[in-house]
Tab-separated table of N, CA and C and ligand atoms in Angstrom:
chain	number	residue	atom	x	y	z
F	26	MET	N	80.710	123.710	120.734
F	26	MET	CA	79.788	122.714	121.284
F	26	MET	C	80.566	121.473	121.722
F	27	GLU	N	80.190	120.872	122.857
F	27	GLU	CA	80.879	119.661	123.303
F	27	GLU	C	79.884	118.528	123.533
F	28	SER	N	80.346	117.298	123.290
F	28	SER	CA	79.529	116.136	123.646
F	28	SER	C	80.389	115.181	124.472
F	29	ILE	N	79.777	114.646	125.527
F	29	ILE	CA	80.534	113.840	126.490
F	29	ILE	C	80.967	112.505	125.882
F	30	LEU	N	82.262	112.221	125.996
F	30	LEU	CA	82.795	110.923	125.541
F	30	LEU	C	82.952	109.963	126.713
F	31	PHE	N	83.543	110.476	127.812
F	31	PHE	CA	83.756	109.657	129.004
F	31	PHE	C	83.291	110.437	130.224
F	32	SER	N	82.394	109.822	130.979
F	32	SER	CA	81.794	110.480	132.138
F	32	SER	C	82.737	110.435	133.334
F	33	GLU	N	82.400	111.204	134.355
F	33	GLU	CA	83.184	111.188	135.597
F	33	GLU	C	83.291	109.780	136.150
F	34	GLN	N	82.175	109.040	136.104
F	34	GLN	CA	82.166	107.684	136.669
F	34	GLN	C	83.068	106.732	135.879
F	35	GLU	N	83.012	106.821	134.551
F	35	GLU	CA	83.887	105.967	133.725
F	35	GLU	C	85.349	106.272	133.996
F	36	ILE	N	85.668	107.553	134.127
F	36	ILE	CA	87.055	107.951	134.389
F	36	ILE	C	87.475	107.436	135.766
F	37	ARG	N	86.572	107.577	136.744
F	37	ARG	CA	86.875	107.126	138.113
F	37	ARG	C	87.154	105.625	138.147
F	38	ASN	N	86.344	104.848	137.425
F	38	ASN	CA	86.532	103.390	137.418
F	38	ASN	C	87.891	102.991	136.842
F	39	LYS	N	88.239	103.569	135.702
F	39	LYS	CA	89.523	103.241	135.060
F	39	LYS	C	90.699	103.702	135.923
F	40	THR	N	90.550	104.883	136.537
F	40	THR	CA	91.628	105.419	137.365
F	40	THR	C	91.854	104.519	138.574
F	41	SER	N	90.774	104.026	139.138
F	41	SER	CA	90.866	103.156	140.291
F	41	SER	C	91.571	101.839	139.930
F	42	GLU	N	91.222	101.244	138.772
F	42	GLU	CA	91.915	100.028	138.290
F	42	GLU	C	93.408	100.289	138.130
F	43	THR	N	93.731	101.437	137.540
F	43	THR	CA	95.141	101.767	137.284
F	43	THR	C	95.886	101.976	138.594
F	44	GLY	N	95.219	102.617	139.556
F	44	GLY	CA	95.826	102.821	140.866
F	44	GLY	C	96.118	101.496	141.564
F	45	ASN	N	95.196	100.550	141.446
F	45	ASN	CA	95.407	99.217	142.041
F	45	ASN	C	96.588	98.509	141.395
F	46	TYR	N	96.655	98.597	140.065
F	46	TYR	CA	97.777	97.989	139.326
F	46	TYR	C	99.108	98.575	139.805
F	47	ILE	N	99.178	99.883	139.925
F	47	ILE	CA	100.418	100.546	140.356
F	47	ILE	C	100.762	100.130	141.786
F	48	SER	N	99.771	100.092	142.652
F	48	SER	CA	100.011	99.746	144.059
F	48	SER	C	100.585	98.351	144.204
F	49	ARG	N	100.112	97.414	143.380
F	49	ARG	CA	100.640	96.043	143.438
F	49	ARG	C	102.040	95.971	142.854
F	50	LYS	N	102.218	96.574	141.680
F	50	LYS	CA	103.483	96.443	140.948
F	50	LYS	C	104.665	97.108	141.670
F	51	TYR	N	104.406	98.243	142.329
F	51	TYR	CA	105.511	99.020	142.899
F	51	TYR	C	105.573	98.966	144.427
F	52	LYS	N	104.892	97.989	145.015
F	52	LYS	CA	104.929	97.836	146.464
F	52	LYS	C	106.384	97.672	146.926
F	53	ASP	N	106.766	98.386	147.973
F	53	ASP	CA	108.127	98.327	148.541
F	53	ASP	C	109.223	98.794	147.572
F	54	LYS	N	108.852	99.580	146.585
F	54	LYS	CA	109.851	100.140	145.664
F	54	LYS	C	109.753	101.665	145.694
F	55	PRO	N	110.895	102.357	145.535
F	55	PRO	CA	110.836	103.819	145.507
F	55	PRO	C	110.180	104.288	144.202
F	56	LEU	N	109.054	104.954	144.327
F	56	LEU	CA	108.235	105.300	143.151
F	56	LEU	C	108.102	106.813	143.002
F	57	LEU	N	108.356	107.278	141.794
F	57	LEU	CA	108.163	108.701	141.463
F	57	LEU	C	107.207	108.786	140.282
F	58	ILE	N	106.125	109.503	140.463
F	58	ILE	CA	105.170	109.697	139.376
F	58	ILE	C	105.377	111.101	138.816
F	59	VAL	N	105.643	111.153	137.514
F	59	VAL	CA	105.963	112.428	136.870
F	59	VAL	C	104.777	112.867	136.020
F	60	GLY	N	104.175	113.966	136.394
F	60	GLY	CA	103.065	114.526	135.626
F	60	GLY	C	103.598	115.498	134.588
F	61	ILE	N	103.089	115.375	133.364
F	61	ILE	CA	103.489	116.299	132.313
F	61	ILE	C	102.445	117.417	132.258
F	62	LEU	N	102.892	118.614	132.622
F	62	LEU	CA	101.976	119.758	132.692
F	62	LEU	C	101.736	120.353	131.300
F	63	LYS	N	100.652	121.074	131.082
F	63	LYS	CA	99.693	121.228	132.147
F	63	LYS	C	98.630	120.139	132.107
F	64	GLY	N	98.431	119.514	130.955
F	64	GLY	CA	97.247	118.683	130.729
F	64	GLY	C	96.995	117.564	131.711
F	65	SER	N	98.071	117.027	132.351
F	65	SER	CA	97.880	115.823	133.163
F	65	SER	C	97.525	116.107	134.622
F	66	PHE	N	97.409	117.374	134.997
F	66	PHE	CA	97.315	117.645	136.441
F	66	PHE	C	96.036	117.107	137.090
F	67	VAL	N	94.951	117.088	136.362
F	67	VAL	CA	93.701	116.567	136.949
F	67	VAL	C	93.782	115.037	137.069
F	68	PHE	N	94.235	114.397	136.001
F	68	PHE	CA	94.419	112.937	135.999
F	68	PHE	C	95.379	112.524	137.112
F	69	LEU	N	96.505	113.232	137.219
F	69	LEU	CA	97.517	112.891	138.220
F	69	LEU	C	96.942	113.005	139.634
F	70	ALA	N	96.178	114.050	139.864
F	70	ALA	CA	95.610	114.275	141.199
F	70	ALA	C	94.683	113.130	141.589
F	71	ASP	N	93.900	112.647	140.648
F	71	ASP	CA	93.000	111.528	140.945
F	71	ASP	C	93.765	110.208	141.007
F	72	LEU	N	94.741	110.042	140.107
F	72	LEU	CA	95.510	108.793	140.064
F	72	LEU	C	96.260	108.547	141.377
F	73	ILE	N	96.942	109.564	141.887
F	73	ILE	CA	97.735	109.316	143.107
F	73	ILE	C	96.834	108.990	144.307
F	74	ARG	N	95.597	109.493	144.283
F	74	ARG	CA	94.683	109.165	145.382
F	74	ARG	C	94.072	107.778	145.232
F	75	ALA	N	94.306	107.147	144.053
F	75	ALA	CA	93.878	105.760	143.866
F	75	ALA	C	95.026	104.786	144.159
F	76	ILE	N	96.176	105.328	144.584
F	76	ILE	CA	97.359	104.508	144.889
F	76	ILE	C	97.510	104.431	146.402
F	77	ASP	N	97.709	103.208	146.938
F	77	ASP	CA	97.791	103.104	148.404
F	77	ASP	C	99.158	102.633	148.887
F	78	ILE	N	100.201	102.944	148.121
F	78	ILE	CA	101.583	102.730	148.573
F	78	ILE	C	102.275	104.094	148.566
F	79	PRO	N	103.421	104.226	149.285
F	79	PRO	CA	104.110	105.514	149.263
F	79	PRO	C	104.573	105.861	147.842
F	80	CYS	N	104.458	107.121	147.469
F	80	CYS	CA	105.010	107.561	146.187
F	80	CYS	C	105.317	109.047	146.257
F	81	GLU	N	106.250	109.467	145.413
F	81	GLU	CA	106.532	110.889	145.278
F	81	GLU	C	105.976	111.377	143.949
F	82	VAL	N	105.789	112.687	143.867
F	82	VAL	CA	105.245	113.291	142.655
F	82	VAL	C	106.201	114.372	142.163
F	83	GLY	N	106.403	114.428	140.872
F	83	GLY	CA	107.190	115.503	140.274
F	83	GLY	C	106.493	115.994	139.020
F	84	PHE	N	106.921	117.160	138.550
F	84	PHE	CA	106.290	117.726	137.352
F	84	PHE	C	107.319	118.153	136.330
F	85	MET	N	106.979	117.932	135.068
F	85	MET	CA	107.717	118.531	133.968
F	85	MET	C	106.706	119.259	133.111
F	86	CYS	N	107.150	120.330	132.495
F	86	CYS	CA	106.263	121.038	131.580
F	86	CYS	C	106.852	120.929	130.181
F	87	ALA	N	106.065	120.363	129.279
F	87	ALA	CA	106.477	120.225	127.886
F	87	ALA	C	105.373	120.831	127.040
F	88	GLU	N	105.747	121.726	126.159
F	88	GLU	CA	104.732	122.407	125.346
F	88	GLU	C	104.988	122.187	123.875
F	89	SER	N	103.915	121.828	123.167
F	89	SER	CA	104.105	121.586	121.734
F	89	SER	C	102.910	122.016	120.889
F	90	TYR	N	101.859	122.475	121.549
F	90	TYR	CA	100.615	122.628	120.799
F	90	TYR	C	100.143	124.065	120.768
F	91	GLU	N	99.640	124.505	119.637
F	91	GLU	CA	98.899	125.767	119.603
F	91	GLU	C	97.616	125.513	118.847
F	92	GLY	N	96.480	125.858	119.435
F	92	GLY	CA	95.197	125.553	118.796
F	92	GLY	C	95.016	124.047	118.731
F	93	THR	N	94.562	123.529	117.600
F	93	THR	CA	94.333	122.090	117.500
F	93	THR	C	95.426	121.400	116.694
F	94	GLU	N	96.417	122.127	116.188
F	94	GLU	CA	97.465	121.502	115.384
F	94	GLU	C	98.802	121.516	116.098
F	95	SER	N	99.495	120.396	116.100
F	95	SER	CA	100.814	120.309	116.707
F	95	SER	C	101.804	121.111	115.876
F	96	THR	N	102.685	121.856	116.563
F	96	THR	CA	103.720	122.603	115.837
F	96	THR	C	104.930	121.730	115.545
F	97	GLY	N	104.970	120.541	116.186
F	97	GLY	CA	106.098	119.651	115.942
F	97	GLY	C	107.278	119.920	116.839
F	98	GLU	N	107.270	121.073	117.492
F	98	GLU	CA	108.397	121.449	118.327
F	98	GLU	C	108.036	121.239	119.793
F	99	VAL	N	108.950	120.636	120.561
F	99	VAL	CA	108.682	120.393	121.972
F	99	VAL	C	109.682	121.169	122.816
F	100	ARG	N	109.177	121.960	123.729
F	100	ARG	CA	110.056	122.712	124.638
F	100	ARG	C	109.825	122.239	126.064
F	101	ILE	N	110.916	121.923	126.793
F	101	ILE	CA	110.811	121.587	128.209
F	101	ILE	C	110.970	122.896	128.981
F	102	THR	N	109.894	123.319	129.627
F	102	THR	CA	109.942	124.627	130.297
F	102	THR	C	109.968	124.499	131.823
F	103	LEU	N	109.848	123.268	132.324
F	103	LEU	CA	109.984	123.012	133.760
F	103	LEU	C	110.539	121.600	133.912
F	104	ASP	N	111.543	121.434	134.785
F	104	ASP	CA	112.154	120.112	134.916
F	104	ASP	C	112.044	119.596	136.357
F	105	LEU	N	112.336	118.302	136.535
F	105	LEU	CA	112.270	117.660	137.850
F	105	LEU	C	113.392	118.139	138.762
F	106	LYS	N	113.162	118.036	140.067
F	106	LYS	CA	114.220	118.323	141.035
F	106	LYS	C	114.887	117.025	141.506
F	107	GLN	N	114.141	115.918	141.478
F	107	GLN	CA	114.655	114.638	141.979
F	107	GLN	C	115.741	114.056	141.079
F	108	ASP	N	116.698	113.318	141.702
F	108	ASP	CA	117.660	112.497	140.961
F	108	ASP	C	116.962	111.173	140.672
F	109	ILE	N	116.515	110.964	139.429
F	109	ILE	CA	115.610	109.838	139.174
F	109	ILE	C	116.322	108.489	139.109
F	110	SER	N	117.660	108.472	139.206
F	110	SER	CA	118.353	107.180	139.209
F	110	SER	C	118.009	106.367	140.461
F	111	GLN	N	117.409	107.012	141.440
F	111	GLN	CA	117.028	106.328	142.683
F	111	GLN	C	115.568	105.847	142.673
F	112	TYR	N	114.866	106.031	141.552
F	112	TYR	CA	113.422	105.775	141.539
F	112	TYR	C	112.962	104.918	140.359
F	113	HIS	N	111.906	104.166	140.603
F	113	HIS	CA	111.087	103.643	139.512
F	113	HIS	C	110.178	104.804	139.098
F	114	VAL	N	110.183	105.127	137.806
F	114	VAL	CA	109.482	106.328	137.346
F	114	VAL	C	108.280	105.954	136.485
F	115	ILE	N	107.163	106.577	136.779
F	115	ILE	CA	105.984	106.478	135.907
F	115	ILE	C	105.713	107.859	135.335
F	116	ILE	N	105.654	107.957	134.023
F	116	ILE	CA	105.224	109.210	133.390
F	116	ILE	C	103.701	109.154	133.278
F	117	ALA	N	103.035	110.184	133.806
F	117	ALA	CA	101.578	110.285	133.672
F	117	ALA	C	101.271	111.387	132.666
F	118	GLU	N	100.685	110.980	131.525
F	118	GLU	CA	100.422	111.926	130.440
F	118	GLU	C	98.907	112.050	130.237
F	119	ASP	N	98.469	113.188	129.723
F	119	ASP	CA	97.036	113.360	129.468
F	119	ASP	C	96.614	112.649	128.184
F	120	ILE	N	97.387	112.881	127.111
F	120	ILE	CA	96.985	112.305	125.824
F	120	ILE	C	98.223	112.134	124.951
F	121	ILE	N	98.283	111.027	124.227
F	121	ILE	CA	99.344	110.837	123.233
F	121	ILE	C	98.696	110.963	121.861
F	122	ASP	N	99.155	111.966	121.132
F	122	ASP	CA	98.588	112.263	119.820
F	122	ASP	C	99.650	111.898	118.782
F	123	THR	N	100.451	112.841	118.319
F	123	THR	CA	101.562	112.484	117.419
F	123	THR	C	102.627	111.696	118.177
F	124	GLY	N	102.683	111.876	119.503
F	124	GLY	CA	103.690	111.203	120.321
F	124	GLY	C	104.968	112.011	120.476
F	125	ARG	N	105.045	113.154	119.840
F	125	ARG	CA	106.290	113.933	119.882
F	125	ARG	C	106.617	114.429	121.287
F	126	THR	N	105.614	114.895	122.009
F	126	THR	CA	105.854	115.417	123.359
F	126	THR	C	106.392	114.313	124.258
F	127	LEU	N	105.679	113.197	124.257
F	127	LEU	CA	106.051	112.096	125.132
F	127	LEU	C	107.410	111.512	124.766
F	128	LYS	N	107.680	111.397	123.474
F	128	LYS	CA	108.964	110.858	123.012
F	128	LYS	C	110.103	111.746	123.529
F	129	ALA	N	109.920	113.059	123.426
F	129	ALA	CA	110.952	114.000	123.893
F	129	ALA	C	111.178	113.828	125.396
F	130	VAL	N	110.101	113.757	126.160
F	130	VAL	CA	110.207	113.630	127.615
F	130	VAL	C	110.799	112.263	127.994
F	131	ALA	N	110.322	111.201	127.362
F	131	ALA	CA	110.791	109.849	127.698
F	131	ALA	C	112.285	109.702	127.384
F	132	ASP	N	112.724	110.253	126.266
F	132	ASP	CA	114.156	110.172	125.912
F	132	ASP	C	115.018	110.892	126.948
F	133	ILE	N	114.570	112.050	127.394
F	133	ILE	CA	115.318	112.803	128.411
F	133	ILE	C	115.390	112.002	129.709
F	134	LEU	N	114.272	111.415	130.119
F	134	LEU	CA	114.257	110.680	131.394
F	134	LEU	C	115.075	109.394	131.309
F	135	LYS	N	115.039	108.707	130.160
F	135	LYS	CA	115.825	107.470	130.000
F	135	LYS	C	117.315	107.737	130.160
F	136	GLU	N	117.767	108.862	129.622
F	136	GLU	CA	119.199	109.234	129.735
F	136	GLU	C	119.636	109.386	131.187
F	137	ARG	N	118.677	109.625	132.082
F	137	ARG	CA	119.018	109.824	133.494
F	137	ARG	C	118.998	108.511	134.287
F	138	ASN	N	118.828	107.397	133.570
F	138	ASN	CA	118.900	106.061	134.183
F	138	ASN	C	117.992	105.807	135.387
F	139	PRO	N	116.696	105.954	135.225
F	139	PRO	CA	115.801	105.555	136.320
F	139	PRO	C	115.880	104.041	136.527
F	140	LEU	N	115.455	103.549	137.694
F	140	LEU	CA	115.456	102.103	137.952
F	140	LEU	C	114.557	101.396	136.939
F	141	SER	N	113.448	102.048	136.573
F	141	SER	CA	112.592	101.582	135.481
F	141	SER	C	111.762	102.768	135.020
F	142	LEU	N	111.180	102.641	133.835
F	142	LEU	CA	110.352	103.733	133.303
F	142	LEU	C	109.105	103.139	132.669
F	143	GLU	N	107.956	103.626	133.104
F	143	GLU	CA	106.681	103.148	132.554
F	143	GLU	C	105.857	104.374	132.159
F	144	ILE	N	105.092	104.229	131.077
F	144	ILE	CA	104.301	105.356	130.577
F	144	ILE	C	102.820	105.028	130.710
F	145	ILE	N	102.108	105.886	131.433
F	145	ILE	CA	100.668	105.704	131.598
F	145	ILE	C	99.968	106.956	131.078
F	146	THR	N	99.066	106.757	130.135
F	146	THR	CA	98.351	107.898	129.571
F	146	THR	C	96.849	107.745	129.771
F	147	LEU	N	96.211	108.880	130.031
F	147	LEU	CA	94.756	108.891	130.165
F	147	LEU	C	94.114	108.533	128.827
F	148	LEU	N	94.595	109.160	127.753
F	148	LEU	CA	93.992	108.986	126.427
F	148	LEU	C	95.061	108.692	125.384
F	149	ASP	N	94.698	107.891	124.406
F	149	ASP	CA	95.605	107.581	123.305
F	149	ASP	C	94.864	107.747	121.986
F	150	LYS	N	95.502	108.483	121.067
F	150	LYS	CA	94.964	108.639	119.698
F	150	LYS	C	95.947	107.994	118.736
F	151	PRO	N	95.968	106.640	118.667
F	151	PRO	CA	97.026	105.943	117.918
F	151	PRO	C	97.047	106.276	116.421
F	152	SER	N	95.913	106.658	115.855
F	152	SER	CA	95.862	106.902	114.410
F	152	SER	C	96.681	108.119	113.990
F	153	ARG	N	97.057	108.964	114.953
F	153	ARG	CA	97.782	110.191	114.607
F	153	ARG	C	99.283	110.090	114.917
F	154	ARG	N	99.746	108.882	115.305
F	154	ARG	CA	101.128	108.780	115.786
F	154	ARG	C	102.161	109.079	114.710
F	155	ILE	N	103.157	109.886	115.049
F	155	ILE	CA	104.314	110.166	114.182
F	155	ILE	C	105.583	109.639	114.840
F	156	ALA	N	105.779	109.968	116.129
F	156	ALA	CA	106.981	109.518	116.847
F	156	ALA	C	106.858	108.038	117.207
F	157	ASP	N	108.001	107.374	117.330
F	157	ASP	CA	108.032	105.951	117.636
F	157	ASP	C	107.939	105.754	119.150
F	158	ILE	N	106.719	105.830	119.678
F	158	ILE	CA	106.526	105.670	121.124
F	158	ILE	C	105.105	105.230	121.416
F	159	ASP	N	104.956	104.384	122.450
F	159	ASP	CA	103.627	103.963	122.882
F	159	ASP	C	103.560	103.950	124.394
F	160	ALA	N	102.353	104.051	124.921
F	160	ALA	CA	102.177	103.949	126.364
F	160	ALA	C	102.186	102.486	126.772
F	161	ASP	N	102.583	102.214	128.008
F	161	ASP	CA	102.430	100.871	128.551
F	161	ASP	C	100.970	100.640	128.902
F	162	ILE	N	100.326	101.699	129.387
F	162	ILE	CA	98.905	101.617	129.730
F	162	ILE	C	98.208	102.874	129.235
F	163	SER	N	97.085	102.697	128.520
F	163	SER	CA	96.243	103.861	128.241
F	163	SER	C	94.844	103.547	128.755
F	164	LEU	N	94.267	104.489	129.486
F	164	LEU	CA	92.959	104.243	130.088
F	164	LEU	C	91.875	104.209	129.023
F	165	PHE	N	91.991	105.102	128.037
F	165	PHE	CA	91.000	105.149	126.957
F	165	PHE	C	91.705	105.362	125.620
F	166	THR	N	91.270	104.621	124.603
F	166	THR	CA	91.779	104.828	123.248
F	166	THR	C	90.673	105.489	122.438
F	167	ILE	N	91.030	106.556	121.708
F	167	ILE	CA	90.008	107.295	120.961
F	167	ILE	C	90.411	107.452	119.499
F	168	PRO	N	89.439	107.622	118.626
F	168	PRO	CA	89.758	107.933	117.226
F	168	PRO	C	90.264	109.372	117.093
F	169	ASP	N	90.452	109.834	115.889
F	169	ASP	CA	91.020	111.157	115.648
F	169	ASP	C	89.990	112.262	115.901
F	170	LEU	N	89.787	112.552	117.197
F	170	LEU	CA	88.860	113.605	117.619
F	170	LEU	C	89.643	114.614	118.436
F	171	PHE	N	89.164	115.834	118.522
F	171	PHE	CA	89.784	116.781	119.448
F	171	PHE	C	88.940	116.808	120.719
F	172	VAL	N	89.581	116.457	121.826
F	172	VAL	CA	88.847	116.325	123.083
F	172	VAL	C	89.302	117.365	124.102
F	173	VAL	N	88.397	117.715	124.993
F	173	VAL	CA	88.688	118.678	126.058
F	173	VAL	C	88.108	118.171	127.378
F	174	GLY	N	88.540	118.818	128.459
F	174	GLY	CA	88.008	118.503	129.777
F	174	GLY	C	88.947	117.633	130.575
F	175	TYR	N	88.710	117.550	131.891
F	175	TYR	CA	89.517	116.717	132.787
F	175	TYR	C	91.005	117.043	132.592
F	176	GLY	N	91.316	118.322	132.484
F	176	GLY	CA	92.698	118.777	132.328
F	176	GLY	C	93.081	119.169	130.909
F	177	LEU	N	92.369	118.613	129.920
F	177	LEU	CA	92.716	118.900	128.521
F	177	LEU	C	92.059	120.195	128.054
F	178	ASP	N	92.819	120.946	127.263
F	178	ASP	CA	92.350	122.278	126.891
F	178	ASP	C	92.189	122.466	125.386
F	179	TYR	N	91.448	123.505	125.038
F	179	TYR	CA	91.517	124.111	123.718
F	179	TYR	C	91.875	125.568	123.955
F	180	ASN	N	93.084	125.965	123.561
F	180	ASN	CA	93.573	127.313	123.866
F	180	ASN	C	93.326	127.712	125.319
F	181	GLU	N	93.685	126.784	126.215
F	181	GLU	CA	93.651	126.998	127.671
F	181	GLU	C	92.256	126.987	128.292
F	182	ASN	N	91.245	126.741	127.503
F	182	ASN	CA	89.905	126.653	128.065
F	182	ASN	C	89.463	125.194	128.206
F	183	PHE	N	88.429	124.976	129.007
F	183	PHE	CA	87.750	123.676	129.202
F	183	PHE	C	88.483	122.702	130.135
F	184	ARG	N	89.640	123.091	130.684
F	184	ARG	CA	90.373	122.145	131.542
F	184	ARG	C	89.537	121.737	132.756
F	185	ASN	N	88.644	122.594	133.179
F	185	ASN	CA	87.878	122.384	134.406
F	185	ASN	C	86.671	121.457	134.237
F	186	LEU	N	86.337	121.060	133.024
F	186	LEU	CA	85.202	120.131	132.881
F	186	LEU	C	85.525	118.833	133.619
F	187	PRO	N	84.580	118.282	134.391
F	187	PRO	CA	84.872	117.056	135.156
F	187	PRO	C	84.825	115.785	134.311
F	188	TYR	N	84.427	115.902	133.053
F	188	TYR	CA	84.350	114.760	132.125
F	188	TYR	C	85.208	115.060	130.899
F	189	ILE	N	85.322	114.061	130.002
F	189	ILE	CA	86.057	114.248	128.751
F	189	ILE	C	85.038	114.357	127.619
F	190	ALA	N	85.165	115.429	126.840
F	190	ALA	CA	84.184	115.682	125.792
F	190	ALA	C	84.878	115.935	124.461
F	191	GLU	N	84.144	115.642	123.391
F	191	GLU	CA	84.643	116.003	122.066
F	191	GLU	C	84.264	117.452	121.802
F	192	LEU	N	85.220	118.216	121.250
F	192	LEU	CA	84.940	119.608	120.892
F	192	LEU	C	84.678	119.669	119.404
F	193	ARG	N	83.530	120.209	119.022
F	193	ARG	CA	83.206	120.296	117.579
F	193	ARG	C	82.909	121.723	117.190
L	8	LIG	P1	101.674	115.109	120.788
L	8	LIG	O1	103.057	115.627	121.056
L	8	LIG	O2	101.218	115.375	119.381
L	8	LIG	O3	101.492	113.663	121.173
L	8	LIG	O4	100.698	116.004	121.618
L	8	LIG	C1	100.520	115.831	122.940
L	8	LIG	C2	99.934	117.065	123.553
L	8	LIG	O5	99.073	117.753	122.638
L	8	LIG	C3	99.076	116.663	124.724
L	8	LIG	O6	99.837	116.584	125.904
L	8	LIG	C4	97.998	117.725	124.717
L	8	LIG	O7	98.422	118.832	125.481
L	8	LIG	C5	97.868	118.134	123.262
L	8	LIG	N1	96.739	117.445	122.579
L	8	LIG	C6	96.780	116.473	121.652
L	8	LIG	N2	95.556	116.083	121.281
L	8	LIG	C7	94.699	116.823	122.022
L	8	LIG	C8	93.265	116.857	122.115
L	8	LIG	O8	92.493	116.123	121.462
L	8	LIG	N3	92.761	117.753	123.003
L	8	LIG	C9	93.527	118.572	123.767
L	8	LIG	N4	94.867	118.562	123.727
L	8	LIG	C10	95.449	117.694	122.846
L	9	LIG	MG1	97.615	121.171	125.726
């Protein structure tokens, strides 16, 4: 059973604000937005359409979850093609839970010396944090709930819901 936490309209409003912020901050700068697959693909698709400056998009795939419990292990199964030392980089993440996935990805990208690195997450569950990492911007902060929809899955299901819902 699911109950809606954030509607399509609420998500659209926050995404639009974030797109405006990015457009102002990175005007006339080489910008690469890195989506962490698979969960961020819906957010990323809407976010880039809320940005009105030139930008490139890249993808990394980091996997750490089975069912509703983190295994603690992060595997990078797809990497960027771009040389990121030429770009201001924004990581677009679906959700930061323990923070292990994002910490692993952010550490790898920092070693490659981007011009700057900023982390933007759709959702943040700060009460569950284990790794020492935070987003620069989170669109929504939630308590310790398991959520699905708008790209987020439970065993690969529910990614197609246009809203964010709690799964119970
Ligand atoms: P972390 O490494 O524990 O921060 O986990 C991050 C990843 O776990 C996210 O990118 C999601 O794929 C998944 N995840 C964490 N919490 C949820 C949730 O509430 N719903 C769906 N996926 C989640
Ligand atoms: Mg997932």
